[in-house]
Amino acid sequence: MTSSGNDPAVRRSRPAHQSQGGRRRSLPPATSAIIVFAKAPVAGQVKTRLCPPLTPDEAASLHGSLVLDILERCQSLRGYDCILAGTPSPHHPFFRAMEARFKIPVWDQIGSDLGTRMAAAFKQALGSPYRSVVVIGTDIPGINGPLLTMALGSLHDHDVVLGPTMDGGYYLIGLRTPVPELFENIPWSTGQVYALTEQKVKMLGLSLKILPELRDLDTVEDLHTCIRDSKDPQNQMFSSRTKNVLQELAKRLTNRE
């Protein structure tokens, strides 16, 4: 089944052939991959810290738009494969739709917590055919194509790449070989995640590239910041779809005051 991610034949998210001068030529398999960790946009199960003031349905709608944003950005890159790792099940209708829309494989998130799930994803992806892999989430509007390209490029001469968030977590981790120790004994969803992970990197003697710090969209304060940023026509963090979602939410929140 293509959603299992176990068959190397389904790992390629790029077309197998590319036209050139009226002829088709085979593309070499990608050696780098971006794995997007995502939850299905189920009301009451995503963005719960935004409720209230948002309703569960509004939070789910926003979450779904953010997932689309990051997949669109990954899909626009050349030379890398994109893989979607979905929970609670890769067979959820939303993930089936993403698989069909973006022509990408959907993997299961295997493990009891975020750390074991990321460790499992790296173990599955690294080695054949991928030599460098980054894992990202979907609630960081500032993640863009140049940043992802920088992260994957940095793995040519660094063992680990980390992108810290303003709340003490990280939005991206990249590896060129599995390092399960980086995901052990970490208090996930706390402000200690990044610092403890960086400490582990140093203790293991690994070289580290640190990316720019970004804000995630997790709290009501983050929501208001994103609403304000979405009104700036020069701001490219959001797709037009997500800008519309944020501005509609702003109107509804104003009416509720």
PDB file of C-alpha atoms in Angstrom:
ATOM      1  CA  MET A   1       0.000   0.000   0.000  1.00  0.00           C
ATOM      2  CA  THR A   2       1.447   3.363  -0.999  1.00  0.00           C
ATOM      3  CA  SER A   3       0.701   4.999   2.321  1.00  0.00           C
ATOM      4  CA  SER A   4       2.917   2.597   4.217  1.00  0.00           C
ATOM      5  CA  GLY A   5       6.129   4.246   3.066  1.00  0.00           C
ATOM      6  CA  ASN A   6       7.962   0.915   3.240  1.00  0.00           C
ATOM      7  CA  ASP A   7       8.386   0.473  -0.512  1.00  0.00           C
ATOM      8  CA  PRO A   8      11.274   2.578  -1.887  1.00  0.00           C
ATOM      9  CA  ALA A   9       9.357   2.823  -5.150  1.00  0.00           C
ATOM     10  CA  VAL A  10       6.774   5.094  -3.539  1.00  0.00           C
ATOM     11  CA  ARG A  11       9.266   7.375  -1.841  1.00  0.00           C
ATOM     12  CA  ARG A  12       9.813   9.570  -4.877  1.00  0.00           C
ATOM     13  CA  SER A  13       7.480  12.581  -4.791  1.00  0.00           C
ATOM     14  CA  ARG A  14       8.929  14.064  -7.972  1.00  0.00           C
ATOM     15  CA  PRO A  15       7.923  12.839 -11.445  1.00  0.00           C
ATOM     16  CA  ALA A  16      10.073   9.936 -12.591  1.00  0.00           C
ATOM     17  CA  HIS A  17      10.614  11.564 -15.983  1.00  0.00           C
ATOM     18  CA  GLN A  18      11.072  15.110 -17.205  1.00  0.00           C
ATOM     19  CA  SER A  19      10.515  16.385 -20.734  1.00  0.00           C
ATOM     20  CA  GLN A  20      13.430  18.003 -22.522  1.00  0.00           C
ATOM     21  CA  GLY A  21      13.325  19.013 -26.157  1.00  0.00           C
ATOM     22  CA  GLY A  22      10.295  16.829 -26.768  1.00  0.00           C
ATOM     23  CA  ARG A  23      11.984  13.801 -25.248  1.00  0.00           C
ATOM     24  CA  ARG A  24      11.611  12.316 -21.790  1.00  0.00           C
ATOM     25  CA  ARG A  25      14.630  11.743 -19.617  1.00  0.00           C
ATOM     26  CA  SER A  26      14.777   9.902 -16.322  1.00  0.00           C
ATOM     27  CA  LEU A  27      15.470  11.950 -13.217  1.00  0.00           C
ATOM     28  CA  PRO A  28      17.996  10.617 -10.733  1.00  0.00           C
ATOM     29  CA  PRO A  29      16.427   9.619  -7.412  1.00  0.00           C
ATOM     30  CA  ALA A  30      16.528  12.333  -4.772  1.00  0.00           C
ATOM     31  CA  THR A  31      19.062  11.872  -1.995  1.00  0.00           C
ATOM     32  CA  SER A  32      17.392  14.340   0.397  1.00  0.00           C
ATOM     33  CA  ALA A  33      13.894  14.393   1.848  1.00  0.00           C
ATOM     34  CA  ILE A  34      11.623  16.678   3.840  1.00  0.00           C
ATOM     35  CA  ILE A  35       9.269  14.843   6.192  1.00  0.00           C
ATOM     36  CA  VAL A  36       6.262  16.922   7.236  1.00  0.00           C
ATOM     37  CA  PHE A  37       4.761  15.838  10.556  1.00  0.00           C
ATOM     38  CA  ALA A  38       1.062  16.699  10.605  1.00  0.00           C
ATOM     39  CA  LYS A  39      -2.135  16.013  12.475  1.00  0.00           C
ATOM     40  CA  ALA A  40      -5.391  15.590  10.609  1.00  0.00           C
ATOM     41  CA  PRO A  41      -7.512  18.760  11.010  1.00  0.00           C
ATOM     42  CA  VAL A  42     -10.073  17.230  13.360  1.00  0.00           C
ATOM     43  CA  ALA A  43     -12.077  19.702  15.451  1.00  0.00           C
ATOM     44  CA  GLY A  44     -11.175  19.419  19.109  1.00  0.00           C
ATOM     45  CA  GLN A  45      -7.865  17.656  18.416  1.00  0.00           C
ATOM     46  CA  VAL A  46      -5.749  20.414  16.847  1.00  0.00           C
ATOM     47  CA  LYS A  47      -4.818  23.929  17.957  1.00  0.00           C
ATOM     48  CA  THR A  48      -6.681  23.369  21.227  1.00  0.00           C
ATOM     49  CA  ARG A  49      -4.709  26.130  22.972  1.00  0.00           C
ATOM     50  CA  LEU A  50      -6.460  28.603  20.661  1.00  0.00           C
ATOM     51  CA  CYS A  51      -9.879  27.512  21.971  1.00  0.00           C
ATOM     52  CA  PRO A  52     -11.233  29.811  23.207  1.00  0.00           C
ATOM     53  CA  PRO A  53     -11.374  32.371  21.655  1.00  0.00           C
ATOM     54  CA  LEU A  54     -11.602  30.195  18.531  1.00  0.00           C
ATOM     55  CA  THR A  55     -14.154  27.436  18.222  1.00  0.00           C
ATOM     56  CA  PRO A  56     -12.798  23.909  17.615  1.00  0.00           C
ATOM     57  CA  ASP A  57     -14.024  24.062  14.006  1.00  0.00           C
ATOM     58  CA  GLU A  58     -12.268  27.381  13.399  1.00  0.00           C
ATOM     59  CA  ALA A  59      -9.040  26.054  14.882  1.00  0.00           C
ATOM     60  CA  ALA A  60      -9.243  22.957  12.667  1.00  0.00           C
ATOM     61  CA  SER A  61      -9.846  25.094   9.576  1.00  0.00           C
ATOM     62  CA  LEU A  62      -6.788  27.215  10.359  1.00  0.00           C
ATOM     63  CA  HIS A  63      -4.690  24.112  10.989  1.00  0.00           C
ATOM     64  CA  GLY A  64      -5.731  22.539   7.691  1.00  0.00           C
ATOM     65  CA  SER A  65      -4.764  25.668   5.783  1.00  0.00           C
ATOM     66  CA  LEU A  66      -1.336  25.730   7.460  1.00  0.00           C
ATOM     67  CA  VAL A  67      -0.754  22.094   6.468  1.00  0.00           C
ATOM     68  CA  LEU A  68      -1.558  22.994   2.867  1.00  0.00           C
ATOM     69  CA  ASP A  69       0.831  25.964   3.051  1.00  0.00           C
ATOM     70  CA  ILE A  70       3.819  23.882   4.086  1.00  0.00           C
ATOM     71  CA  LEU A  71       3.089  21.116   1.568  1.00  0.00           C
ATOM     72  CA  GLU A  72       2.823  23.689  -1.223  1.00  0.00           C
ATOM     73  CA  ARG A  73       6.186  25.148  -0.234  1.00  0.00           C
ATOM     74  CA  CYS A  74       7.837  21.746  -0.110  1.00  0.00           C
ATOM     75  CA  GLN A  75       6.315  20.792  -3.451  1.00  0.00           C
ATOM     76  CA  SER A  76       7.770  23.920  -5.073  1.00  0.00           C
ATOM     77  CA  LEU A  77      11.339  22.823  -4.299  1.00  0.00           C
ATOM     78  CA  ARG A  78      13.387  20.895  -6.842  1.00  0.00           C
ATOM     79  CA  GLY A  79      15.744  18.036  -6.105  1.00  0.00           C
ATOM     80  CA  TYR A  80      14.135  16.950  -2.835  1.00  0.00           C
ATOM     81  CA  ASP A  81      11.391  14.495  -1.990  1.00  0.00           C
ATOM     82  CA  CYS A  82       8.494  15.428   0.275  1.00  0.00           C
ATOM     83  CA  ILE A  83       6.913  12.886   2.612  1.00  0.00           C
ATOM     84  CA  LEU A  84       3.865  13.484   4.794  1.00  0.00           C
ATOM     85  CA  ALA A  85       3.822  11.698   8.166  1.00  0.00           C
ATOM     86  CA  GLY A  86       0.259  11.738   9.431  1.00  0.00           C
ATOM     87  CA  THR A  87      -1.538  11.088  12.679  1.00  0.00           C
ATOM     88  CA  PRO A  88      -3.877   9.672  13.977  1.00  0.00           C
ATOM     89  CA  SER A  89      -3.759   7.503  10.831  1.00  0.00           C
ATOM     90  CA  PRO A  90      -2.224   7.868   7.368  1.00  0.00           C
ATOM     91  CA  HIS A  91      -5.525   6.537   6.043  1.00  0.00           C
ATOM     92  CA  HIS A  92      -7.498   9.559   7.296  1.00  0.00           C
ATOM     93  CA  PRO A  93      -9.487  11.140   4.414  1.00  0.00           C
ATOM     94  CA  PHE A  94      -7.525  14.402   4.755  1.00  0.00           C
ATOM     95  CA  PHE A  95      -4.217  12.608   4.232  1.00  0.00           C
ATOM     96  CA  ARG A  96      -5.648  10.586   1.354  1.00  0.00           C
ATOM     97  CA  ALA A  97      -6.599  13.894  -0.253  1.00  0.00           C
ATOM     98  CA  MET A  98      -3.103  15.306   0.320  1.00  0.00           C
ATOM     99  CA  GLU A  99      -1.557  12.152  -1.141  1.00  0.00           C
ATOM    100  CA  ALA A 100      -3.639  12.540  -4.301  1.00  0.00           C
ATOM    101  CA  ARG A 101      -3.238  16.303  -4.573  1.00  0.00           C
ATOM    102  CA  PHE A 102       0.529  16.503  -4.098  1.00  0.00           C
ATOM    103  CA  LYS A 103       1.478  13.034  -5.379  1.00  0.00           C
ATOM    104  CA  ILE A 104       3.451  12.314  -2.210  1.00  0.00           C
ATOM    105  CA  PRO A 105       3.658   9.256   0.035  1.00  0.00           C
ATOM    106  CA  VAL A 106       1.955   9.370   3.421  1.00  0.00           C
ATOM    107  CA  TRP A 107       3.660   7.566   6.275  1.00  0.00           C
ATOM    108  CA  ASP A 108       2.350   6.624   9.674  1.00  0.00           C
ATOM    109  CA  GLN A 109       3.800   8.271  12.779  1.00  0.00           C
ATOM    110  CA  ILE A 110       5.072   5.267  14.710  1.00  0.00           C
ATOM    111  CA  GLY A 111       5.671   5.627  18.438  1.00  0.00           C
ATOM    112  CA  SER A 112       4.167   6.639  21.755  1.00  0.00           C
ATOM    113  CA  ASP A 113       5.356  10.256  21.796  1.00  0.00           C
ATOM    114  CA  LEU A 114       6.773  12.869  19.451  1.00  0.00           C
ATOM    115  CA  GLY A 115      10.362  11.829  20.119  1.00  0.00           C
ATOM    116  CA  THR A 116       9.921   8.156  19.313  1.00  0.00           C
ATOM    117  CA  ARG A 117       7.916   9.100  16.228  1.00  0.00           C
ATOM    118  CA  MET A 118      10.621  11.381  14.873  1.00  0.00           C
ATOM    119  CA  ALA A 119      13.324   8.820  15.656  1.00  0.00           C
ATOM    120  CA  ALA A 120      11.339   6.185  13.762  1.00  0.00           C
ATOM    121  CA  ALA A 121      10.881   8.499  10.770  1.00  0.00           C
ATOM    122  CA  PHE A 122      14.611   9.198  10.537  1.00  0.00           C
ATOM    123  CA  LYS A 123      15.410   5.494  10.858  1.00  0.00           C
ATOM    124  CA  GLN A 124      12.974   4.671   8.064  1.00  0.00           C
ATOM    125  CA  ALA A 125      14.137   7.411   5.700  1.00  0.00           C
ATOM    126  CA  LEU A 126      17.903   7.550   6.113  1.00  0.00           C
ATOM    127  CA  GLY A 127      20.116   5.137   4.244  1.00  0.00           C
ATOM    128  CA  SER A 128      18.125   4.120   1.190  1.00  0.00           C
ATOM    129  CA  PRO A 129      17.846   6.268  -0.795  1.00  0.00           C
ATOM    130  CA  TYR A 130      18.181   9.365   1.396  1.00  0.00           C
ATOM    131  CA  ARG A 131      21.470  10.671   2.761  1.00  0.00           C
ATOM    132  CA  SER A 132      19.989  13.748   4.436  1.00  0.00           C
ATOM    133  CA  VAL A 133      16.539  14.286   5.942  1.00  0.00           C
ATOM    134  CA  VAL A 134      14.784  17.112   7.746  1.00  0.00           C
ATOM    135  CA  VAL A 135      11.619  16.796   9.812  1.00  0.00           C
ATOM    136  CA  ILE A 136       9.343  19.816  10.194  1.00  0.00           C
ATOM    137  CA  GLY A 137       5.957  20.614  11.688  1.00  0.00           C
ATOM    138  CA  THR A 138       3.085  22.590  10.202  1.00  0.00           C
ATOM    139  CA  ASP A 139       2.502  25.429  12.669  1.00  0.00           C
ATOM    140  CA  ILE A 140       5.485  27.647  11.738  1.00  0.00           C
ATOM    141  CA  PRO A 141       4.381  30.182   9.095  1.00  0.00           C
ATOM    142  CA  GLY A 142       7.970  31.407   8.658  1.00  0.00           C
ATOM    143  CA  ILE A 143       9.222  28.154   7.131  1.00  0.00           C
ATOM    144  CA  ASN A 144       9.849  28.805   3.442  1.00  0.00           C
ATOM    145  CA  GLY A 145      11.671  27.299   0.495  1.00  0.00           C
ATOM    146  CA  PRO A 146      15.012  29.099   0.982  1.00  0.00           C
ATOM    147  CA  LEU A 147      15.089  28.064   4.645  1.00  0.00           C
ATOM    148  CA  LEU A 148      14.445  24.415   3.792  1.00  0.00           C
ATOM    149  CA  THR A 149      17.107  24.539   1.086  1.00  0.00           C
ATOM    150  CA  MET A 150      19.548  26.032   3.598  1.00  0.00           C
ATOM    151  CA  ALA A 151      18.748  23.313   6.127  1.00  0.00           C
ATOM    152  CA  LEU A 152      19.302  20.456   3.691  1.00  0.00           C
ATOM    153  CA  GLY A 153      22.415  22.091   2.256  1.00  0.00           C
ATOM    154  CA  SER A 154      23.863  22.481   5.751  1.00  0.00           C
ATOM    155  CA  LEU A 155      23.751  18.713   6.202  1.00  0.00           C
ATOM    156  CA  HIS A 156      26.577  18.390   3.678  1.00  0.00           C
ATOM    157  CA  ASP A 157      29.008  19.538   6.372  1.00  0.00           C
ATOM    158  CA  HIS A 158      27.041  19.333   9.641  1.00  0.00           C
ATOM    159  CA  ASP A 159      25.734  16.291  11.486  1.00  0.00           C
ATOM    160  CA  VAL A 160      22.655  18.050  12.850  1.00  0.00           C
ATOM    161  CA  VAL A 161      20.560  21.059  11.849  1.00  0.00           C
ATOM    162  CA  LEU A 162      18.158  22.669  14.335  1.00  0.00           C
ATOM    163  CA  GLY A 163      15.675  25.500  13.908  1.00  0.00           C
ATOM    164  CA  PRO A 164      14.723  26.974  17.303  1.00  0.00           C
ATOM    165  CA  THR A 165      11.336  28.494  18.092  1.00  0.00           C
ATOM    166  CA  MET A 166      10.733  31.498  20.319  1.00  0.00           C
ATOM    167  CA  ASP A 167       9.020  29.357  22.949  1.00  0.00           C
ATOM    168  CA  GLY A 168      12.000  27.055  23.534  1.00  0.00           C
ATOM    169  CA  GLY A 169      11.151  24.257  21.131  1.00  0.00           C
ATOM    170  CA  TYR A 170      12.337  23.630  17.602  1.00  0.00           C
ATOM    171  CA  TYR A 171      10.535  23.742  14.278  1.00  0.00           C
ATOM    172  CA  LEU A 172      13.050  21.716  12.275  1.00  0.00           C
ATOM    173  CA  ILE A 173      15.596  19.011  12.907  1.00  0.00           C
ATOM    174  CA  GLY A 174      17.832  17.589  10.210  1.00  0.00           C
ATOM    175  CA  LEU A 175      20.141  14.574  10.286  1.00  0.00           C
ATOM    176  CA  ARG A 176      22.333  12.607   7.899  1.00  0.00           C
ATOM    177  CA  THR A 177      22.418   9.496  10.061  1.00  0.00           C
ATOM    178  CA  PRO A 178      19.916   8.288  12.683  1.00  0.00           C
ATOM    179  CA  VAL A 179      20.717   9.567  16.184  1.00  0.00           C
ATOM    180  CA  PRO A 180      17.983   8.139  18.454  1.00  0.00           C
ATOM    181  CA  GLU A 181      19.640   9.610  21.570  1.00  0.00           C
ATOM    182  CA  LEU A 182      18.518  13.089  20.480  1.00  0.00           C
ATOM    183  CA  PHE A 183      14.904  12.112  21.069  1.00  0.00           C
ATOM    184  CA  GLU A 184      15.251  10.310  24.390  1.00  0.00           C
ATOM    185  CA  ASN A 185      14.271  11.800  27.778  1.00  0.00           C
ATOM    186  CA  ILE A 186      13.051  15.084  26.296  1.00  0.00           C
ATOM    187  CA  PRO A 187      10.046  16.780  27.984  1.00  0.00           C
ATOM    188  CA  TRP A 188       8.104  17.445  24.798  1.00  0.00           C
ATOM    189  CA  SER A 189       5.806  20.484  24.580  1.00  0.00           C
ATOM    190  CA  THR A 190       7.877  22.418  27.113  1.00  0.00           C
ATOM    191  CA  GLY A 191      10.289  25.320  26.866  1.00  0.00           C
ATOM    192  CA  GLN A 192      13.245  22.999  27.516  1.00  0.00           C
ATOM    193  CA  VAL A 193      13.116  21.031  24.279  1.00  0.00           C
ATOM    194  CA  TYR A 194      15.608  23.031  22.228  1.00  0.00           C
ATOM    195  CA  ALA A 195      18.140  23.595  25.020  1.00  0.00           C
ATOM    196  CA  LEU A 196      18.202  19.923  26.028  1.00  0.00           C
ATOM    197  CA  THR A 197      18.499  18.793  22.411  1.00  0.00           C
ATOM    198  CA  GLU A 198      21.381  21.183  21.745  1.00  0.00           C
ATOM    199  CA  GLN A 199      23.049  19.898  24.914  1.00  0.00           C
ATOM    200  CA  LYS A 200      22.715  16.306  23.674  1.00  0.00           C
ATOM    201  CA  VAL A 201      24.220  17.260  20.308  1.00  0.00           C
ATOM    202  CA  LYS A 202      27.290  18.679  22.042  1.00  0.00           C
ATOM    203  CA  MET A 203      27.614  15.719  24.435  1.00  0.00           C
ATOM    204  CA  LEU A 204      27.591  13.333  21.468  1.00  0.00           C
ATOM    205  CA  GLY A 205      30.321  15.342  19.743  1.00  0.00           C
ATOM    206  CA  LEU A 206      28.171  16.149  16.713  1.00  0.00           C
ATOM    207  CA  SER A 207      28.545  19.258  14.578  1.00  0.00           C
ATOM    208  CA  LEU A 208      25.524  21.579  14.646  1.00  0.00           C
ATOM    209  CA  LYS A 209      24.042  24.195  12.320  1.00  0.00           C
ATOM    210  CA  ILE A 210      21.519  26.512  13.979  1.00  0.00           C
ATOM    211  CA  LEU A 211      18.885  28.115  11.763  1.00  0.00           C
ATOM    212  CA  PRO A 212      17.142  31.456  12.415  1.00  0.00           C
ATOM    213  CA  GLU A 213      14.699  31.499  15.321  1.00  0.00           C
ATOM    214  CA  LEU A 214      11.028  31.545  14.273  1.00  0.00           C
ATOM    215  CA  ARG A 215       7.651  32.007  15.941  1.00  0.00           C
ATOM    216  CA  ASP A 216       5.151  29.177  15.893  1.00  0.00           C
ATOM    217  CA  LEU A 217       1.375  29.535  15.927  1.00  0.00           C
ATOM    218  CA  ASP A 218       0.449  27.878  19.173  1.00  0.00           C
ATOM    219  CA  THR A 219      -0.987  30.417  21.611  1.00  0.00           C
ATOM    220  CA  VAL A 220      -3.614  33.155  21.465  1.00  0.00           C
ATOM    221  CA  GLU A 221      -0.787  35.713  21.473  1.00  0.00           C
ATOM    222  CA  ASP A 222       0.733  33.966  18.442  1.00  0.00           C
ATOM    223  CA  LEU A 223      -2.663  34.033  16.739  1.00  0.00           C
ATOM    224  CA  HIS A 224      -3.025  37.793  17.156  1.00  0.00           C
ATOM    225  CA  THR A 225       0.522  38.307  15.871  1.00  0.00           C
ATOM    226  CA  CYS A 226      -0.236  36.226  12.789  1.00  0.00           C
ATOM    227  CA  ILE A 227      -3.511  38.072  12.197  1.00  0.00           C
ATOM    228  CA  ARG A 228      -1.624  41.360  12.297  1.00  0.00           C
ATOM    229  CA  ASP A 229       1.110  40.056   9.990  1.00  0.00           C
ATOM    230  CA  SER A 230      -1.450  38.704   7.521  1.00  0.00           C
ATOM    231  CA  LYS A 231      -2.745  42.242   6.914  1.00  0.00           C
ATOM    232  CA  ASP A 232       0.649  43.359   5.602  1.00  0.00           C
ATOM    233  CA  PRO A 233       0.599  43.010   1.783  1.00  0.00           C
ATOM    234  CA  GLN A 234       4.398  42.653   1.810  1.00  0.00           C
ATOM    235  CA  ASN A 235       4.289  39.678   4.162  1.00  0.00           C
ATOM    236  CA  GLN A 236       4.899  36.435   2.265  1.00  0.00           C
ATOM    237  CA  MET A 237       4.628  34.030   5.210  1.00  0.00           C
ATOM    238  CA  PHE A 238       1.049  33.060   4.410  1.00  0.00           C
ATOM    239  CA  SER A 239      -0.689  31.871   1.279  1.00  0.00           C
ATOM    240  CA  SER A 240      -3.639  33.945   0.110  1.00  0.00           C
ATOM    241  CA  ARG A 241      -5.851  31.147   1.431  1.00  0.00           C
ATOM    242  CA  THR A 242      -4.410  31.336   4.953  1.00  0.00           C
ATOM    243  CA  LYS A 243      -4.471  35.144   4.896  1.00  0.00           C
ATOM    244  CA  ASN A 244      -8.187  34.946   4.145  1.00  0.00           C
ATOM    245  CA  VAL A 245      -8.700  32.452   6.979  1.00  0.00           C
ATOM    246  CA  LEU A 246      -6.842  34.675   9.460  1.00  0.00           C
ATOM    247  CA  GLN A 247      -8.664  37.827   8.413  1.00  0.00           C
ATOM    248  CA  GLU A 248     -12.033  36.092   8.637  1.00  0.00           C
ATOM    249  CA  LEU A 249     -11.104  34.906  12.131  1.00  0.00           C
ATOM    250  CA  ALA A 250     -10.153  38.479  13.044  1.00  0.00           C
ATOM    251  CA  LYS A 251     -13.621  39.677  12.033  1.00  0.00           C
ATOM    252  CA  ARG A 252     -15.328  36.954  14.037  1.00  0.00           C
ATOM    253  CA  LEU A 253     -13.222  37.653  17.118  1.00  0.00           C
ATOM    254  CA  THR A 254     -14.051  41.355  16.903  1.00  0.00           C
ATOM    255  CA  ASN A 255     -17.765  40.564  16.695  1.00  0.00           C
ATOM    256  CA  ARG A 256     -17.505  38.402  19.820  1.00  0.00           C
ATOM    257  CA  GLU A 257     -16.031  41.131  21.979  1.00  0.00           C
TER     258      GLU A 257
END
